[in-house]
């Protein structure tokens, strides 16, 4: 290789077998194809301005690495670079390479596109070791080396990308002045900068700004442009910008990330499946009065039958009994409160409306549970919903609710229980005297077990829920999570409820329907909310429901 001895300085562009701060290790002859090649000599890998081109570098592939003989142009930027080098202000070299082929962290092949003067490089062996002063005798003026652990940015780019890819500085320069001020402010906050006020307390703000890309004014914990390029180059290898930054020893990189944003305008409620609640609330019958009296004449006995008459015989009177019951209302409520300061501080959504939605959801759910199976609280609990006012279908009197038992043995499998349940529902259906076609409320486990039933060939007996509903002679099957684990007064697990909710009446006097109240407690700075209803609830038609429980025999 022939070189012009009038080069301005020389040094190692990169050295082999040294681990760079970006984790890469340049292997021997990785850039062999660049031997003898002239590449641009650039300031700090800035490719967006021709004034940043300082000259060119001739590359020489050696056993130890790639050596560069550098020539500075007779331009203002070239002269400035020469002065910095001569004074020892800049003593690091960095390469910009692409078309990299790697085996793990080992770089086996690549193409050097330019060599840059940088304030800090990634390869600890890349530095300027010789300066040539162009005097009459061409003698060396001095030798500059560095023992510091310096860093270099390698540009890891796909083969199909060109050298014209935008740098971080390029992107930053596309921002408007207003946008740049926002970035300055964000970085200032991230770095702990504070506004000063003068001693005269005139409260005049004095803002200190600096460009994160201006390396000569950066604080200790900021990163150089070269480091930044190395970090972004490794994003694909580490999987994320955060992990790549940590590998490079860059602290507080998350300060540059945008704030996390919520997917919804307000928090979503985490709750059990409540689809069944609306089916119950929409299915029950409503009346504008709450005191319900049910009166029935039992004409099912033989004494009430019409009789044949034989001339001369005594005509017997018809005999039947009258049955009645009265259901009166009770109050069901839910309370909530907020500290008023918290309400004011929540600005992302309207908190009062949000909490009122939650209160109505939970009130409806509690009422639906009370209608079907009771609230489950002990009789001694102050919070229990009185079952003489809102009568749960499960446990209601035999006149209204028929009890059917699903009998299985101790050794019964899930399939055995499912088959027994289906058989019991079908047989008990003849006793149902309610309105129209009823619904079957059951547990998710029981529905699953029924759908998993197979014939002797392994084929599903019921392809879908609608076919199973047809088999059971019900309008639809509704799963109710609160039924899981619930037992009746005999301690038997409740498996299902067959009922048409049109036969269950919910009554509320004028003013007793669902109402929302709110009040402010001055003493405790608390905003309080109350939602309540005053109503009664009960089955009003005899034999209008059938409940199924599990009885296990030895």
Coordinates of C-alpha atoms in Angstrom, one line a residue:
X1 CA 0.0 0.0 0.0
X2 CA 1.3 3.4 -1.0
X3 CA 0.5 6.4 1.1
X4 CA 1.3 10.1 0.9
X5 CA 3.8 10.9 3.7
X6 CA 2.2 14.3 4.1
X7 CA -0.6 12.9 6.3
X8 CA -1.6 15.2 9.2
X9 CA -2.0 12.5 11.8
X10 CA -2.5 8.8 12.2
X11 CA -3.9 6.4 14.7
X12 CA -5.9 3.2 15.2
X13 CA -9.4 3.5 13.8
X14 CA -10.1 0.2 15.7
X15 CA -8.2 -2.6 17.3
X16 CA -8.9 -6.3 17.3
X17 CA -9.9 -8.5 20.2
X18 CA -10.8 -5.7 22.5
X19 CA -14.3 -5.6 23.9
X20 CA -16.0 -2.3 23.1
X21 CA -18.4 -0.7 25.4
X22 CA -21.3 -1.7 23.1
X23 CA -20.4 -5.4 23.7
X24 CA -18.9 -6.1 20.3
X25 CA -15.5 -7.5 19.7
X26 CA -13.8 -6.7 16.4
X27 CA -12.1 -9.8 15.1
X28 CA -8.9 -9.9 13.0
X29 CA -9.4 -9.0 9.3
X30 CA -13.0 -8.0 9.9
X31 CA -12.4 -5.0 7.7
X32 CA -9.8 -6.5 5.5
X33 CA -11.7 -5.5 2.4
X34 CA -11.1 -1.8 3.4
X35 CA -7.3 -2.1 3.2
X36 CA -6.0 0.8 1.2
X37 CA -9.4 2.5 1.0
X38 CA -9.9 6.3 1.3
X39 CA -12.9 7.2 3.4
X40 CA -14.2 10.5 4.6
X41 CA -12.8 11.9 7.9
X42 CA -15.8 13.4 9.7
X43 CA -16.5 15.2 12.9
X44 CA -18.4 13.1 15.4
X45 CA -20.3 11.0 12.8
X46 CA -22.3 14.1 11.7
X47 CA -23.4 13.4 8.1
X48 CA -25.9 16.2 7.7
X49 CA -23.6 19.0 6.9
X50 CA -20.7 19.1 4.4
X51 CA -18.8 21.4 6.8
X52 CA -18.5 18.4 9.1
X53 CA -16.3 16.6 6.6
X54 CA -12.7 17.4 7.9
X55 CA -10.8 15.5 5.2
X56 CA -10.2 11.9 4.5
X57 CA -8.5 8.8 6.0
X58 CA -6.6 6.1 4.2
X59 CA -7.1 2.7 5.9
X60 CA -4.5 0.1 6.5
X61 CA -5.5 -3.4 7.6
X62 CA -2.9 -4.8 10.1
X63 CA -2.8 -7.8 12.3
X64 CA -3.7 -5.6 15.3
X65 CA -6.6 -3.9 13.6
X66 CA -7.3 -1.0 11.2
X67 CA -4.8 1.8 11.1
X68 CA -5.8 5.2 9.7
X69 CA -3.6 7.9 8.0
X70 CA -5.6 11.0 8.2
X71 CA -5.5 14.1 6.0
X72 CA -7.2 17.4 7.0
X73 CA -8.6 19.8 4.4
X74 CA -7.5 23.4 4.3
X75 CA -11.0 24.5 5.4
X76 CA -12.2 26.3 8.5
X77 CA -13.4 23.0 10.0
X78 CA -10.2 21.3 9.0
X79 CA -8.1 24.0 10.5
X80 CA -10.2 23.9 13.7
X81 CA -9.8 20.1 14.0
X82 CA -6.0 20.4 13.5
X83 CA -5.8 22.9 16.4
X84 CA -7.8 20.6 18.6
X85 CA -5.6 17.7 17.8
X86 CA -2.4 19.6 18.2
X87 CA -3.5 20.8 21.7
X88 CA -4.5 17.4 22.7
X89 CA -8.2 18.4 23.1
X90 CA -9.4 15.5 20.9
X91 CA -7.5 12.2 20.8
X92 CA -10.1 9.6 19.9
X93 CA -11.1 8.0 16.7
X94 CA -14.3 6.2 15.8
X95 CA -15.5 4.3 12.8
X96 CA -18.8 4.2 11.1
X97 CA -19.4 0.8 9.6
X98 CA -22.3 -1.2 8.2
X99 CA -22.9 -4.5 6.4
X100 CA -21.8 -6.2 9.6
X101 CA -21.7 -9.9 9.9
X102 CA -21.6 -11.2 13.5
X103 CA -21.3 -14.4 15.4
X104 CA -22.7 -13.5 18.7
X105 CA -20.7 -10.4 19.8
X106 CA -17.8 -11.1 17.4
X107 CA -17.8 -8.9 14.3
X108 CA -16.4 -11.1 11.5
X109 CA -17.0 -8.8 8.5
X110 CA -18.0 -5.2 7.7
X111 CA -17.4 -2.1 5.7
X112 CA -16.0 1.1 7.1
X113 CA -17.8 4.1 5.6
X114 CA -16.0 6.9 7.5
X115 CA -13.7 7.6 10.3
X116 CA -14.6 10.3 12.8
X117 CA -12.9 12.4 15.4
X118 CA -14.9 12.0 18.6
X119 CA -14.7 13.1 22.2
X120 CA -15.1 9.5 23.3
X121 CA -15.0 6.3 21.4
X122 CA -16.2 2.8 22.0
X123 CA -13.0 0.8 21.2
X124 CA -10.4 1.3 24.0
X125 CA -7.6 0.9 21.4
X126 CA -8.8 3.6 19.0
X127 CA -6.8 6.8 19.5
X128 CA -4.4 9.2 17.7
X129 CA -0.8 8.2 18.3
X130 CA 1.1 10.4 15.8
X131 CA 0.8 14.0 14.6
X132 CA 2.8 15.1 11.6
X133 CA 3.7 18.8 11.5
X134 CA 4.3 19.8 7.8
X135 CA 7.6 21.6 8.3
X136 CA 10.7 21.5 6.2
X137 CA 12.1 18.3 7.8
X138 CA 8.8 16.6 8.4
X139 CA 9.8 15.6 11.9
X140 CA 7.3 14.3 14.4
X141 CA 6.2 17.0 16.8
X142 CA 4.8 14.9 19.6
X143 CA 3.0 11.6 20.4
X144 CA -0.5 11.7 22.0
X145 CA -2.0 8.7 23.6
X146 CA -4.6 8.1 26.2
X147 CA -4.9 5.5 29.0
X148 CA -8.6 6.2 29.6
X149 CA -11.3 3.7 29.0
X150 CA -12.9 5.4 26.1
X151 CA -15.9 4.5 24.0
X152 CA -16.9 4.2 20.3
X153 CA -20.1 4.1 18.4
X154 CA -20.4 1.4 15.8
X155 CA -23.3 1.9 13.5
X156 CA -25.1 -1.5 13.2
X157 CA -27.3 -1.1 10.2
X158 CA -29.0 -3.6 7.9
X159 CA -27.3 -4.2 4.6
X160 CA -30.0 -2.5 2.6
X161 CA -29.6 0.8 4.5
X162 CA -27.4 3.6 3.2
X163 CA -25.1 6.1 5.0
X164 CA -27.8 8.7 4.7
X165 CA -29.8 7.4 7.6
X166 CA -30.9 10.2 10.0
X167 CA -29.0 10.6 13.2
X168 CA -30.5 11.7 16.5
X169 CA -29.2 15.2 15.8
X170 CA -31.0 15.1 12.4
X171 CA -34.3 14.3 14.0
X172 CA -33.8 16.9 16.8
X173 CA -33.1 19.6 14.2
X174 CA -36.5 18.9 12.5
X175 CA -38.3 20.1 15.7
X176 CA -39.7 23.6 15.9
X177 CA -38.3 26.0 18.4
X178 CA -41.3 25.4 20.6
X179 CA -40.8 21.7 20.5
X180 CA -37.1 22.1 21.3
X181 CA -37.9 24.2 24.3
X182 CA -40.1 21.4 25.6
X183 CA -37.3 18.9 25.1
X184 CA -34.9 21.2 26.9
X185 CA -37.3 21.5 29.8
X186 CA -37.8 17.7 30.0
X187 CA -34.1 17.1 30.0
X188 CA -33.6 19.8 32.6
X189 CA -36.1 18.2 34.9
X190 CA -34.5 14.7 34.3
X191 CA -31.1 16.0 35.2
X192 CA -32.3 17.8 38.4
X193 CA -31.8 21.3 37.2
X194 CA -33.7 24.0 39.1
X195 CA -34.8 27.5 38.4
X196 CA -33.0 30.2 40.3
X197 CA -34.5 33.3 41.9
X198 CA -32.6 36.4 42.7
X199 CA -31.8 37.7 46.2
X200 CA -34.4 40.6 45.8
X201 CA -37.3 38.0 45.7
X202 CA -38.6 39.5 42.5
X203 CA -39.4 36.0 41.4
X204 CA -37.9 36.5 37.9
X205 CA -37.3 33.0 36.6
X206 CA -33.8 32.2 35.3
X207 CA -33.9 29.1 33.1
X208 CA -30.7 27.2 32.3
X209 CA -30.9 25.3 29.1
X210 CA -28.6 23.0 27.3
X211 CA -28.9 20.9 24.2
X212 CA -28.4 17.2 25.0
X213 CA -26.6 16.9 21.7
X214 CA -24.0 19.6 22.6
X215 CA -21.3 17.4 24.1
X216 CA -19.1 20.2 25.3
X217 CA -21.8 21.3 27.8
X218 CA -23.2 17.9 28.9
X219 CA -23.3 17.0 32.6
X220 CA -21.6 13.9 33.8
X221 CA -24.5 11.5 33.4
X222 CA -25.4 12.5 29.9
X223 CA -24.1 10.5 26.9
X224 CA -22.1 11.5 23.9
X225 CA -23.4 11.3 20.4
X226 CA -21.1 8.4 19.7
X227 CA -22.4 6.5 22.7
X228 CA -26.0 7.3 21.6
X229 CA -25.3 5.8 18.2
X230 CA -23.9 2.7 19.8
X231 CA -27.0 2.4 22.0
X232 CA -29.5 2.7 19.2
X233 CA -27.4 0.3 17.1
X234 CA -27.8 -2.4 19.7
X235 CA -31.5 -2.1 20.2
X236 CA -32.3 -5.1 18.0
X237 CA -29.7 -7.3 19.7
X238 CA -30.9 -6.5 23.3
X239 CA -34.5 -6.3 22.4
X240 CA -35.3 -2.9 23.8
X241 CA -33.8 0.6 24.1
X242 CA -33.8 0.3 27.9
X243 CA -31.8 -2.9 28.0
X244 CA -29.4 -1.6 25.4
X245 CA -28.8 1.6 27.4
X246 CA -28.2 -0.5 30.6
X247 CA -25.6 -2.6 28.7
X248 CA -23.8 0.7 27.7
X249 CA -23.8 1.9 31.3
X250 CA -26.2 4.8 30.5
X251 CA -28.2 5.9 33.5
X252 CA -31.6 7.5 33.5
X253 CA -32.3 6.7 29.8
X254 CA -35.9 6.4 30.8
X255 CA -36.0 10.2 31.2
X256 CA -36.1 10.5 27.5
X257 CA -39.1 8.1 27.1
X258 CA -42.6 9.4 26.7
X259 CA -44.9 9.0 29.7
X260 CA -47.1 5.9 29.7
X261 CA -50.6 6.5 28.5
X262 CA -53.8 4.7 29.5
X263 CA -55.7 2.8 26.8
X264 CA -59.0 4.0 28.3
X265 CA -60.3 7.4 29.4
X266 CA -60.9 6.1 32.9
X267 CA -60.0 3.0 34.9
X268 CA -61.7 -0.2 34.0
X269 CA -63.5 -2.2 36.7
X270 CA -62.2 -5.7 37.6
X271 CA -65.3 -7.7 38.4
X272 CA -66.7 -11.2 38.1
X273 CA -68.8 -12.0 35.1
X274 CA -72.0 -9.9 35.5
X275 CA -73.8 -10.6 32.2
X276 CA -76.3 -12.7 34.2
X277 CA -77.1 -9.6 36.4
X278 CA -78.9 -7.8 33.6
X279 CA -80.8 -10.9 32.6
X280 CA -82.1 -11.1 36.2
X281 CA -82.8 -7.3 36.6
X282 CA -84.5 -7.1 33.2
X283 CA -86.4 -10.4 33.7
X284 CA -88.2 -9.8 37.0
X285 CA -91.6 -8.2 37.0
X286 CA -91.9 -4.7 38.4
X287 CA -94.9 -3.0 40.1
X288 CA -95.2 0.6 41.3
X289 CA -96.2 -0.6 44.9
X290 CA -94.0 -2.4 47.3
X291 CA -96.5 -4.2 49.7
X292 CA -97.4 -7.4 47.8
X293 CA -100.2 -9.6 49.1
X294 CA -100.6 -13.0 47.4
X295 CA -103.9 -14.9 47.9
X296 CA -104.5 -18.4 46.4
X297 CA -107.3 -20.9 46.5
X298 CA -106.1 -24.4 46.6
X299 CA -108.4 -26.4 44.4
X300 CA -106.0 -29.2 43.6
X301 CA -107.4 -31.7 46.2
X302 CA -110.2 -34.2 45.4
X303 CA -112.6 -32.4 47.7
X304 CA -112.6 -29.6 45.1
X305 CA -113.5 -31.8 42.2
X306 CA -116.9 -31.4 40.5
X307 CA -119.2 -34.3 41.4
X308 CA -121.8 -36.3 39.7
X309 CA -125.4 -36.3 41.1
X310 CA -127.7 -39.2 41.6
X311 CA -131.4 -38.2 42.2
X312 CA -132.4 -38.2 45.8
X313 CA -128.8 -38.0 47.1
X314 CA -127.3 -35.2 49.2
X315 CA -125.3 -32.6 47.3
X316 CA -121.9 -32.0 49.0
X317 CA -120.4 -28.5 49.2
X318 CA -117.0 -27.9 47.5
X319 CA -114.2 -27.5 50.1
X320 CA -110.9 -25.7 49.4
X321 CA -108.4 -23.7 51.5
X322 CA -107.3 -20.1 51.0
X323 CA -103.6 -19.4 51.1
X324 CA -102.1 -15.9 51.4
X325 CA -98.8 -14.1 52.3
X326 CA -97.7 -10.5 52.4
X327 CA -94.3 -9.2 51.4
X328 CA -93.2 -5.7 52.6
X329 CA -90.2 -3.6 51.4
X330 CA -86.8 -3.2 52.8
X331 CA -84.0 -0.7 52.0
X332 CA -80.9 -1.8 50.2
X333 CA -78.0 0.7 49.9
X334 CA -74.4 1.2 49.1
X335 CA -72.2 4.1 50.4
X336 CA -68.9 5.6 49.1
X337 CA -66.8 8.6 50.0
X338 CA -63.8 10.5 48.7
X339 CA -61.5 13.1 50.2
X340 CA -62.5 16.2 48.2
X341 CA -58.8 17.1 47.6
X342 CA -58.4 13.7 45.8
X343 CA -61.5 14.5 43.6
X344 CA -60.0 17.8 42.6
X345 CA -56.6 16.3 41.9
X346 CA -58.1 13.7 39.5
X347 CA -58.1 15.5 36.2
X348 CA -57.9 12.7 33.6
X349 CA -61.5 11.8 34.0
X350 CA -64.7 12.7 35.9
X351 CA -64.2 10.7 39.1
X352 CA -67.6 11.4 40.6
X353 CA -69.5 10.0 37.6
X354 CA -67.1 7.0 37.5
X355 CA -67.7 6.0 41.1
X356 CA -71.4 6.4 40.7
X357 CA -71.3 3.9 37.8
X358 CA -69.5 1.5 40.1
X359 CA -72.1 2.0 42.9
X360 CA -75.0 1.3 40.5
X361 CA -73.2 -1.8 39.1
X362 CA -72.7 -3.3 42.6
X363 CA -76.2 -2.4 43.8
X364 CA -77.7 -4.2 40.8
X365 CA -75.4 -7.2 41.4
X366 CA -76.4 -7.4 45.0
X367 CA -80.1 -7.2 44.3
X368 CA -79.8 -10.0 41.6
X369 CA -78.0 -12.2 44.1
X370 CA -80.7 -11.5 46.7
X371 CA -83.5 -12.4 44.3
X372 CA -82.0 -15.7 43.3
X373 CA -80.1 -17.2 46.2
X374 CA -80.0 -14.6 49.0
X375 CA -77.0 -12.4 50.0
X376 CA -75.3 -15.2 51.9
X377 CA -74.7 -13.1 55.0
X378 CA -75.4 -14.5 58.5
X379 CA -78.8 -13.6 60.0
X380 CA -77.0 -11.8 62.8
X381 CA -75.2 -9.4 60.3
X382 CA -76.4 -5.8 60.4
X383 CA -75.8 -5.7 56.6
X384 CA -78.0 -8.7 55.7
X385 CA -80.9 -8.1 53.3
X386 CA -84.0 -9.3 55.2
X387 CA -85.2 -12.4 53.4
X388 CA -88.8 -11.7 54.6
X389 CA -88.7 -8.6 52.4
X390 CA -86.7 -9.8 49.5
X391 CA -87.4 -13.5 49.3
X392 CA -84.7 -15.5 47.5
X393 CA -86.1 -18.2 45.2
X394 CA -83.7 -20.7 46.7
X395 CA -85.2 -21.5 50.1
X396 CA -88.6 -20.1 49.3
X397 CA -91.7 -22.0 50.6
X398 CA -92.7 -25.2 48.9
X399 CA -95.8 -23.6 47.5
X400 CA -93.6 -21.5 45.3
X401 CA -90.4 -23.3 44.9
X402 CA -90.2 -27.0 44.2
X403 CA -87.1 -28.8 45.6
X404 CA -85.6 -31.4 43.4
X405 CA -82.6 -33.6 44.4
X406 CA -79.8 -34.7 42.1
X407 CA -78.8 -38.0 43.7
X408 CA -75.3 -39.5 43.2
X409 CA -73.0 -41.8 45.0
X410 CA -69.8 -40.9 46.8
X411 CA -67.7 -42.2 43.9
X412 CA -69.6 -40.2 41.2
X413 CA -67.5 -38.6 38.6
X414 CA -68.2 -35.2 36.9
X415 CA -69.8 -37.1 34.0
X416 CA -72.0 -39.0 36.5
X417 CA -73.1 -35.7 38.1
X418 CA -73.8 -34.1 34.8
X419 CA -75.9 -37.0 33.6
X420 CA -77.8 -37.1 36.8
X421 CA -78.5 -33.4 36.7
X422 CA -79.8 -33.6 33.1
X423 CA -82.1 -36.5 34.0
X424 CA -83.4 -34.8 37.1
X425 CA -84.1 -31.5 35.3
X426 CA -86.1 -33.2 32.6
X427 CA -88.1 -35.3 35.0
X428 CA -88.9 -32.4 37.3
X429 CA -90.0 -30.2 34.4
X430 CA -93.6 -31.7 34.6
X431 CA -94.0 -30.1 38.1
X432 CA -93.3 -26.6 36.8
X433 CA -96.4 -24.4 36.9
X434 CA -94.8 -21.1 36.1
X435 CA -95.3 -18.8 33.1
X436 CA -94.1 -19.8 29.7
X437 CA -90.7 -21.4 29.0
X438 CA -88.3 -20.9 32.0
X439 CA -84.6 -20.2 32.1
X440 CA -82.1 -22.5 33.9
X441 CA -79.6 -20.7 36.1
X442 CA -76.6 -22.9 36.9
X443 CA -72.9 -22.8 37.6
X444 CA -70.1 -22.6 35.0
X445 CA -68.7 -26.0 36.1
X446 CA -72.0 -27.8 35.7
X447 CA -72.5 -26.3 32.2
X448 CA -69.0 -27.3 31.2
X449 CA -69.5 -30.9 32.5
X450 CA -72.7 -31.2 30.6
X451 CA -71.1 -30.0 27.4
X452 CA -68.2 -32.4 27.8
X453 CA -70.5 -35.5 27.8
X454 CA -69.7 -37.9 25.0
X455 CA -71.2 -41.0 23.5
X456 CA -69.5 -44.4 23.3
X457 CA -67.7 -43.2 20.1
X458 CA -66.2 -40.1 21.8
X459 CA -68.6 -37.7 20.0
X460 CA -70.0 -34.8 22.0
X461 CA -73.7 -35.4 23.0
X462 CA -74.4 -31.6 22.8
X463 CA -72.6 -29.5 20.2
X464 CA -73.5 -26.2 21.8
X465 CA -75.4 -24.6 24.6
X466 CA -78.6 -24.1 22.6
X467 CA -78.9 -27.8 21.9
X468 CA -78.4 -28.6 25.5
X469 CA -81.1 -26.0 26.4
X470 CA -83.5 -27.7 24.0
X471 CA -82.8 -31.1 25.6
X472 CA -83.5 -29.6 29.1
X473 CA -86.7 -27.9 27.8
X474 CA -85.6 -24.4 28.9
X475 CA -85.4 -21.1 27.0
X476 CA -81.7 -20.6 27.8
X477 CA -79.0 -21.6 30.2
X478 CA -77.4 -18.7 32.2
X479 CA -74.3 -19.2 34.3
X480 CA -74.2 -17.4 37.7
X481 CA -70.8 -17.2 39.4
X482 CA -72.2 -16.5 42.9
X483 CA -73.9 -20.0 42.7
X484 CA -70.4 -21.6 42.9
X485 CA -70.1 -23.2 46.4
X486 CA -73.5 -22.0 47.7
X487 CA -75.6 -24.5 49.7
X488 CA -79.2 -24.6 50.8
X489 CA -80.5 -24.9 54.4
X490 CA -79.8 -28.7 54.3
X491 CA -76.1 -28.1 53.5
X492 CA -76.5 -29.5 49.9
X493 CA -74.7 -27.8 47.1
X494 CA -77.1 -25.8 44.8
X495 CA -76.7 -26.9 41.2
X496 CA -79.4 -24.9 39.4
X497 CA -82.6 -22.9 39.5
X498 CA -85.3 -23.3 36.9
X499 CA -87.6 -20.3 36.8
X500 CA -89.3 -17.7 34.6
X501 CA -88.4 -14.4 36.3
X502 CA -91.6 -12.9 35.1
X503 CA -93.1 -14.7 38.0
X504 CA -90.8 -12.9 40.5
X505 CA -92.2 -9.5 41.4
X506 CA -90.1 -6.5 42.5
X507 CA -92.2 -3.7 44.0
X508 CA -91.2 -0.2 44.9
X509 CA -93.4 2.7 46.0
X510 CA -93.1 6.1 44.5
X511 CA -89.7 7.5 45.5
X512 CA -88.6 4.0 46.5
X513 CA -86.9 3.2 43.2
X514 CA -83.1 3.5 42.8
X515 CA -81.9 7.0 44.0
X516 CA -78.5 8.5 44.2
X517 CA -77.6 11.1 46.9
X518 CA -74.4 13.0 47.5
X519 CA -73.4 15.3 50.4
X520 CA -70.3 17.2 51.6
X521 CA -68.9 16.7 55.1
X522 CA -67.4 20.0 56.0
X523 CA -65.6 18.7 59.1
X524 CA -63.8 15.9 57.3
X525 CA -63.5 17.5 53.9
X526 CA -65.2 14.4 52.5
X527 CA -67.6 14.0 49.5
X528 CA -70.0 11.3 50.3
X529 CA -72.3 9.3 48.0
X530 CA -75.3 7.1 48.8
X531 CA -77.2 4.9 46.4
X532 CA -80.3 3.1 47.7
X533 CA -83.6 1.5 46.8
X534 CA -86.5 0.5 48.9
X535 CA -88.3 -2.5 47.5
X536 CA -89.8 -5.9 48.0
X537 CA -89.3 -9.1 46.1
X538 CA -91.0 -12.5 45.9
X539 CA -92.3 -15.2 43.7
X540 CA -96.0 -14.6 43.2
X541 CA -97.1 -17.7 41.4
X542 CA -97.3 -21.2 43.0
X543 CA -94.9 -23.8 41.8
X544 CA -93.1 -21.3 39.5
X545 CA -89.6 -22.3 40.4
X546 CA -87.6 -25.5 40.8
X547 CA -84.2 -25.6 42.6
X548 CA -81.8 -28.5 42.2
X549 CA -79.4 -29.6 44.9
X550 CA -76.8 -32.3 45.1
X551 CA -77.5 -35.2 47.5
X552 CA -74.7 -37.7 47.9
X553 CA -75.3 -41.2 49.3
X554 CA -72.8 -43.8 50.5

